Short mmCIF file of C-alpha atoms in Angstrom, two decimals:
data_model
loop_
_atom_site.label_atom_id
_atom_site.label_comp_id
_atom_site.label_asym_id
_atom_site.label_seq_id
_atom_site.Cartn_x
_atom_site.Cartn_y
_atom_site.Cartn_z
CA MET A 850 -12.50 -6.29 -21.02
CA PHE A 851 -10.17 -3.80 -20.45
CA LYS A 852 -9.12 -3.11 -17.03
CA LEU A 853 -7.66 0.93 -16.25
CA THR A 854 -7.05 2.04 -12.92
CA SER A 855 -5.23 5.42 -12.48
CA LEU A 856 -3.99 6.28 -7.95
CA ASN A 857 -2.05 8.82 -7.16
CA LEU A 858 1.27 7.26 -5.41
CA ASN A 859 2.33 10.29 -3.11
CA GLY A 860 5.20 8.40 -3.51
CA ILE A 861 5.69 5.20 -5.41
CA ARG A 862 8.42 3.41 -2.91
CA SER A 863 5.79 4.08 0.43
CA ALA A 864 2.57 2.50 -1.82
CA THR A 865 4.57 -0.30 -2.07
CA SER A 866 5.87 -0.06 0.81
CA LYS A 867 1.79 -0.46 2.29
CA GLY A 868 1.28 -3.66 -0.30
CA LEU A 869 0.70 -1.76 -4.03
CA GLN A 870 2.28 -4.72 -5.06
CA GLU A 871 0.21 -7.39 -4.32
CA TRP A 872 -2.69 -5.73 -4.92
CA VAL A 873 -2.45 -5.50 -8.88
CA ALA A 874 -0.86 -8.70 -8.63
CA GLN A 875 -4.43 -9.59 -7.22
CA SER A 876 -6.59 -7.23 -8.86
CA MET A 877 -4.63 -7.24 -12.16
CA PRO A 878 -5.90 -4.54 -14.13
CA ASP A 879 -4.77 -5.00 -18.44
CA CYS A 880 -2.82 -0.88 -17.78
CA ILE A 881 -2.93 0.96 -13.72
CA CYS A 882 -1.67 5.05 -14.26
CA VAL A 883 0.08 6.54 -11.05
CA GLN A 884 1.11 9.86 -10.47
CA GLU A 885 3.35 11.48 -7.72
CA LEU A 886 5.67 9.25 -8.31
CA LYS A 887 8.64 11.26 -6.03
CA ALA A 888 10.75 9.70 -7.53
CA GLN A 889 13.68 9.66 -10.34
CA ALA A 890 15.28 6.86 -13.59
CA ALA A 891 17.64 6.01 -10.76
CA ASP A 892 15.88 4.89 -7.95
CA VAL A 893 12.77 2.89 -10.10
CA LYS A 894 16.10 1.14 -12.01
CA GLY A 895 16.20 -2.48 -10.78
CA ARG A 896 13.50 -2.02 -8.49
CA PHE A 897 10.61 -0.59 -10.21
CA GLU A 898 10.32 -1.17 -13.37
CA GLU A 899 7.79 -4.28 -13.55
CA ILE A 900 5.03 -4.18 -11.05
CA ALA A 901 2.80 -7.83 -10.82
CA GLY A 902 4.28 -8.80 -14.14
CA HIS A 903 3.12 -5.39 -15.54
CA LYS A 904 6.04 -2.78 -17.76
CA GLY A 905 6.65 -0.02 -17.07
CA TYR A 906 7.04 3.45 -18.59
CA PHE A 907 7.50 6.25 -17.41
CA HIS A 908 7.52 10.20 -17.15
CA PHE A 909 10.27 11.73 -14.56
CA ALA A 910 10.42 15.19 -13.19
CA GLU A 911 14.10 17.14 -13.24
CA LYS A 912 13.81 17.59 -9.86
CA LYS A 913 14.85 15.08 -6.99
CA GLY A 914 10.86 13.55 -4.77
CA TYR A 915 8.49 15.80 -6.56
CA SER A 916 5.96 14.85 -9.78
CA GLY A 917 6.63 12.44 -11.96
CA VAL A 918 4.69 9.81 -13.59
CA GLY A 919 3.89 6.07 -14.97
CA ILE A 920 1.95 3.86 -16.97
CA TYR A 921 2.32 -0.34 -16.41
CA THR A 922 0.68 -2.91 -18.61
CA ARG A 923 0.09 -5.63 -19.43
CA HIS A 924 0.74 -4.95 -23.42
CA GLU A 925 3.32 -3.81 -25.48
CA PRO A 926 2.80 -1.19 -27.09
CA SER A 927 2.92 0.53 -30.39
CA ASP A 928 4.62 3.63 -29.51
CA VAL A 929 5.43 5.81 -26.14
CA ILE A 930 5.43 9.35 -26.27
CA VAL A 931 6.92 10.75 -23.09
CA GLY A 932 6.17 14.80 -21.96
CA SER A 933 2.84 16.63 -23.87
CA GLY A 934 5.86 19.29 -25.63
CA SER A 935 5.78 22.45 -22.93
CA THR A 936 8.56 24.42 -22.04
CA GLU A 937 7.24 24.73 -18.47
CA PHE A 938 5.83 21.31 -16.95
CA ASP A 939 7.67 18.35 -18.79
CA ALA A 940 10.68 19.66 -16.13
CA GLU A 941 7.62 18.22 -13.64
CA GLY A 942 7.07 15.33 -14.76
CA ARG A 943 3.71 15.07 -16.03
CA TYR A 944 3.23 12.94 -18.54
CA VAL A 945 3.74 10.19 -20.16
CA GLU A 946 1.00 8.71 -23.48
CA LEU A 947 1.21 4.52 -24.18
CA ARG A 948 -0.53 4.56 -27.81
CA PHE A 949 -2.31 0.86 -29.03
CA ASP A 950 -2.72 0.87 -32.37
CA SER A 951 -3.91 -1.33 -34.35
CA PRO A 952 -5.96 -1.01 -37.91
CA ALA A 953 -7.77 -4.94 -36.99
CA ARG A 954 -9.15 -2.68 -33.75
CA GLN A 955 -12.02 -1.25 -36.58
CA HIS A 956 -14.04 0.70 -32.96
CA SER A 957 -10.92 2.31 -32.41
CA PRO A 958 -7.15 1.37 -33.87
CA LYS A 959 -5.62 4.30 -31.92
CA LEU A 960 -5.77 4.26 -28.48
CA SER A 961 -3.81 6.17 -26.37
CA ILE A 962 -3.60 5.93 -22.89
CA ILE A 963 -2.90 8.62 -20.35
CA SER A 964 -1.84 9.20 -16.92
CA CYS A 965 -0.93 12.68 -16.01
CA TYR A 966 -0.87 14.46 -12.51
CA PHE A 967 -1.98 18.19 -13.02
CA PRO A 968 -0.30 20.63 -11.49
CA SER A 969 -1.11 21.67 -7.98
CA GLY A 970 -1.85 26.26 -6.54
CA SER A 971 -2.82 24.99 -2.69
CA SER A 972 0.33 26.69 -1.97
CA GLY A 973 0.84 30.04 -2.86
CA GLU A 974 -0.67 32.25 -6.67
CA GLU A 975 2.64 31.39 -7.92
CA ARG A 976 1.45 27.44 -8.24
CA GLN A 977 -1.53 28.32 -8.49
CA ALA A 978 -0.50 30.80 -11.99
CA ALA A 979 1.46 27.80 -13.09
CA LYS A 980 -1.52 25.64 -12.17
CA PHE A 981 -3.60 28.10 -15.57
CA ARG A 982 -0.73 28.24 -17.43
CA PHE A 983 -0.88 23.81 -17.52
CA LEU A 984 -4.69 23.85 -17.92
CA ALA A 985 -4.64 26.53 -20.62
CA GLU A 986 -1.43 24.33 -22.10
CA LEU A 987 -3.35 21.55 -22.18
CA TYR A 988 -6.47 21.87 -23.98
CA PRO A 989 -5.59 22.41 -27.33
CA ARG A 990 -2.73 19.06 -26.13
CA LEU A 991 -5.30 17.36 -25.98
CA LEU A 992 -8.30 18.42 -29.02
CA ALA A 993 -4.30 18.50 -31.41
CA LEU A 994 -4.46 14.60 -30.31
CA LYS A 995 -8.24 13.79 -30.99
CA GLN A 996 -6.69 14.89 -33.99
CA CYS A 997 -3.95 12.62 -35.18
CA GLY A 998 -2.94 14.56 -38.10
CA GLY A 999 -6.74 13.93 -39.25
CA ASP A 1000 -7.55 10.54 -38.64
CA ASN A 1001 -9.26 10.44 -35.37
CA ARG A 1002 -7.47 9.39 -32.84
CA GLU A 1003 -9.93 7.75 -28.63
CA PHE A 1004 -7.95 7.65 -26.45
CA ILE A 1005 -8.51 8.41 -22.08
CA LEU A 1006 -6.40 10.52 -20.04
CA CYS A 1007 -6.45 9.03 -16.41
CA GLY A 1008 -4.89 11.30 -13.17
CA ASP A 1009 -4.39 13.08 -10.52
CA ILE A 1010 -6.74 16.47 -12.09
CA ASN A 1011 -6.90 18.18 -9.09
CA ILE A 1012 -10.37 20.21 -10.02
CA ALA A 1013 -13.33 18.30 -8.06
CA HIS A 1014 -15.98 19.38 -10.47
CA GLN A 1015 -18.72 20.40 -9.07
CA GLU A 1016 -20.27 21.08 -6.08
CA ILE A 1017 -21.15 16.58 -5.42
CA ASP A 1018 -17.39 16.34 -5.77
CA LEU A 1019 -16.43 18.04 -2.31
CA LYS A 1020 -17.51 17.36 1.27
CA ASN A 1021 -17.09 20.40 1.87
CA PHE A 1022 -17.71 22.79 -1.42
CA LYS A 1023 -18.90 25.96 1.12
CA GLY A 1024 -16.42 26.37 2.34
CA ASN A 1025 -14.38 26.07 -0.94
CA LYS A 1026 -14.74 28.29 -3.17
CA ASN A 1027 -11.79 30.17 -2.90
CA ASN A 1028 -9.67 27.47 -2.34
CA SER A 1029 -7.61 25.85 -5.24
CA GLY A 1030 -9.15 22.49 -6.71
CA PHE A 1031 -12.21 23.67 -6.85
CA LEU A 1032 -12.43 28.30 -7.91
CA PRO A 1033 -14.79 29.00 -9.84
CA GLU A 1034 -12.28 29.90 -13.11
CA GLU A 1035 -11.20 25.57 -12.66
CA ARG A 1036 -14.30 24.62 -12.64
CA ALA A 1037 -15.14 26.71 -15.68
CA TRP A 1038 -12.45 25.17 -17.55
CA MET A 1039 -13.59 21.58 -16.56
CA THR A 1040 -16.83 22.72 -17.59
CA GLU A 1041 -15.68 23.37 -21.61
CA LEU A 1042 -13.59 20.25 -21.39
CA LEU A 1043 -15.75 18.77 -21.64
CA ARG A 1044 -18.74 20.61 -23.41
CA GLN A 1045 -20.08 18.83 -26.27
CA GLU A 1046 -21.78 21.63 -28.19
CA MET A 1047 -20.83 23.43 -31.51
CA THR A 1048 -21.36 26.74 -29.47
CA PRO A 1049 -19.96 28.44 -26.02
CA THR A 1050 -22.12 28.47 -23.40
CA LEU A 1051 -19.77 30.17 -21.20
CA PRO A 1052 -19.36 34.50 -21.21
CA THR A 1053 -16.28 35.26 -23.47
CA ALA A 1054 -17.28 39.23 -22.67
CA ARG A 1055 -15.94 41.05 -20.09
CA GLY A 1056 -18.45 41.45 -17.70
CA SER A 1057 -17.78 39.41 -15.28
CA LEU A 1058 -13.97 41.54 -14.88
CA PRO A 1059 -12.44 43.60 -12.03
CA PRO A 1060 -12.25 47.06 -13.08
CA GLU A 1061 -8.10 47.65 -14.43
CA GLY A 1062 -6.10 48.63 -11.50
CA ALA A 1063 -8.76 46.56 -9.24
CA ALA A 1064 -7.79 43.16 -5.86
CA ALA A 1065 -8.50 40.29 -7.21
CA PRO A 1066 -8.21 37.01 -5.11
CA ALA A 1067 -4.27 36.35 -5.06
CA ALA A 1068 -5.44 32.77 -6.33
CA ARG A 1069 -6.59 34.63 -9.36
CA GLN A 1070 -4.14 37.36 -10.03
CA SER A 1071 -2.86 36.76 -13.28
CA ARG A 1072 -3.46 37.15 -16.46
CA PHE A 1073 -3.75 34.51 -18.37
CA ARG A 1074 -5.57 33.28 -22.16
CA GLY A 1075 -5.72 29.82 -23.09
CA PRO A 1076 -8.71 27.47 -24.72
CA GLY A 1077 -10.23 26.86 -21.73
CA LEU A 1078 -10.24 29.59 -19.60
CA GLU A 1079 -12.19 32.65 -21.60
CA GLY A 1080 -14.93 32.26 -19.91
CA ALA A 1081 -14.11 31.12 -16.41
CA ASP A 1082 -15.25 33.73 -13.61
CA ALA A 1083 -11.99 35.55 -12.52
CA THR A 1084 -9.36 37.63 -14.66
CA LEU A 1085 -8.48 36.37 -16.70
CA ALA A 1086 -7.36 37.87 -20.39
CA THR A 1087 -10.10 37.62 -23.06
CA SER A 1088 -11.12 39.16 -26.00
CA PRO A 1089 -14.32 39.68 -26.44
CA THR A 1090 -15.04 37.57 -29.06
CA ALA A 1091 -12.67 34.48 -27.47
CA ALA A 1092 -13.45 31.38 -28.16
CA VAL A 1093 -17.34 32.27 -30.32
CA SER A 1094 -16.80 29.32 -32.72
CA ALA A 1095 -14.49 27.20 -30.63
CA PRO A 1096 -15.62 23.32 -30.74
CA GLY A 1097 -16.52 22.15 -26.51
CA GLY A 1098 -13.47 20.15 -25.93
CA GLY A 1099 -15.34 17.27 -26.15
CA MET A 1100 -13.77 14.58 -23.59
CA VAL A 1101 -16.23 12.66 -21.45
CA ASP A 1102 -16.11 12.42 -17.44
CA VAL A 1103 -17.11 8.45 -17.13
CA TYR A 1104 -16.88 8.17 -13.96
CA ARG A 1105 -19.46 10.76 -13.85
CA GLN A 1106 -20.89 8.67 -16.93
CA LEU A 1107 -21.79 6.18 -15.32
CA HIS A 1108 -22.47 7.29 -11.62
CA PRO A 1109 -24.94 11.28 -11.99
CA GLU A 1110 -25.26 11.52 -8.67
CA THR A 1111 -22.60 10.03 -5.93
CA THR A 1112 -21.50 12.64 -3.31
CA GLY A 1113 -19.79 10.15 -0.35
CA ASP A 1114 -18.07 7.44 -2.48
CA ALA A 1115 -16.68 9.18 -5.18
CA TYR A 1116 -14.38 11.31 -3.41
CA THR A 1117 -10.77 9.30 -4.78
CA TRP A 1118 -8.54 12.37 -1.61
CA TRP A 1119 -8.66 12.71 1.84
CA SER A 1120 -6.58 15.37 3.45
CA ASN A 1121 -4.01 14.21 6.38
CA ARG A 1122 -4.80 16.67 8.23
CA GLY A 1123 -7.14 15.91 10.91
CA GLN A 1124 -9.81 12.73 10.80
CA ALA A 1125 -10.42 13.43 7.17
CA TYR A 1126 -10.09 10.36 6.13
CA ALA A 1127 -12.35 8.26 8.51
CA ASN A 1128 -14.89 10.99 8.21
CA ASN A 1129 -14.82 10.61 4.89
CA VAL A 1130 -14.16 14.72 4.10
CA GLY A 1131 -12.77 14.31 0.87
CA TRP A 1132 -12.80 15.76 -2.60
CA ARG A 1133 -12.57 13.63 -6.41
CA LEU A 1134 -9.67 15.07 -7.76
CA ASP A 1135 -8.67 11.43 -9.39
CA TYR A 1136 -10.76 10.90 -12.81
CA HIS A 1137 -10.64 9.08 -16.14
CA LEU A 1138 -11.58 11.12 -19.08
CA ALA A 1139 -12.38 9.52 -22.56
CA THR A 1140 -13.04 10.18 -26.37
CA PRO A 1141 -16.83 10.60 -26.81
CA PRO A 1142 -16.59 6.68 -28.45
CA ILE A 1143 -14.41 5.21 -26.05
CA ALA A 1144 -16.39 6.39 -22.72
CA THR A 1145 -19.50 4.23 -24.68
CA ARG A 1146 -17.76 1.10 -23.57
CA ALA A 1147 -17.02 2.52 -20.39
CA ARG A 1148 -19.02 -0.88 -18.10
CA SER A 1149 -18.87 -0.57 -14.57
CA ALA A 1150 -16.16 1.49 -12.03
CA SER A 1151 -15.02 1.39 -8.68
CA ILE A 1152 -12.62 2.34 -6.59
CA TYR A 1153 -10.52 1.25 -4.14
CA LYS A 1154 -10.98 1.77 0.00
CA GLU A 1155 -9.88 -1.35 1.42
CA GLN A 1156 -6.63 -0.35 1.85
CA ARG A 1157 -4.53 2.52 2.20
CA PHE A 1158 -1.55 2.63 -0.48
CA SER A 1159 -1.83 7.11 -0.32
CA ASP A 1160 -4.23 9.66 0.12
CA HIS A 1161 -5.45 8.92 -2.67
CA ALA A 1162 -7.83 5.98 -3.42
CA PRO A 1163 -6.79 3.78 -6.91
CA ILE A 1164 -10.08 4.43 -9.52
CA THR A 1165 -10.86 1.31 -12.25
CA ILE A 1166 -12.52 1.31 -14.50
CA ASP A 1167 -14.05 -1.97 -16.90
CA TYR A 1168 -13.60 -1.29 -20.36
CA ASP A 1169 -15.67 -2.94 -23.64
CA LEU A 1170 -13.04 -3.57 -25.59
CA ASN A 1171 -9.72 -5.08 -26.57
CA LEU A 1172 -5.45 -3.84 -27.17
#
């Protein structure tokens, strides 16, 4: 059994001071994908290069105390990919991929584990615009990774996606429909990423777009192009024929596969404002997104809430596979 955990740390120094290393030693995942390190290489060296015998591989942000992702693993990877190839977002430290390729593993000889930290748009229009650019860039990157030069590659992307996909994924869905993280176009992007059919189900015409020059909500004024965004109910630039023959992303939300109707117990993030955690006013923002053959091997999922290492909770899924 392969045990995989994902956790937004909200600062590795803060999380380790709250018992993260002891918990990892006790729970012993094979890999733990972490996001929001809020540290640079110099901060990690000699302190956090390993956690409980797990060796770390990292993608640091250029800006100090900002973003950053990593994967700690008990297994030696065959290759390490740092960055997604994005000119804009690789400077923010948002993507690291470990490959565990083995011809002897019949069910998935090419296998990647990815730790990814999606931007948040909650601070204002500028960052929401950046979030849309990130989504538009990442979608074709994931589709290309599945093909991997013509040979199928299976993978699991773990991370803080910063999107609650469905109404059951957050407590106050009615009050958050115009807020970053639950905007219609963000949810549409996720729907497209998870769509298995070869024909689109989302509208591609401009019928949902306001007239040229008409005002749109501040968070959605900018126009973007990109796979997975064409059908969004917002001011997204769309050609009448966009994505007509494009396949869906074909990914699987593994937690929802195992727990299709869970609400409050599914939340992984709570605001530090008020009594959000005490009252379980949360959001499900942390995901395992897997290619279908790997998703079928998921056996159990758990969200650990007995200790708080950050404003997020670790999500762990056990997969019936070997590295």
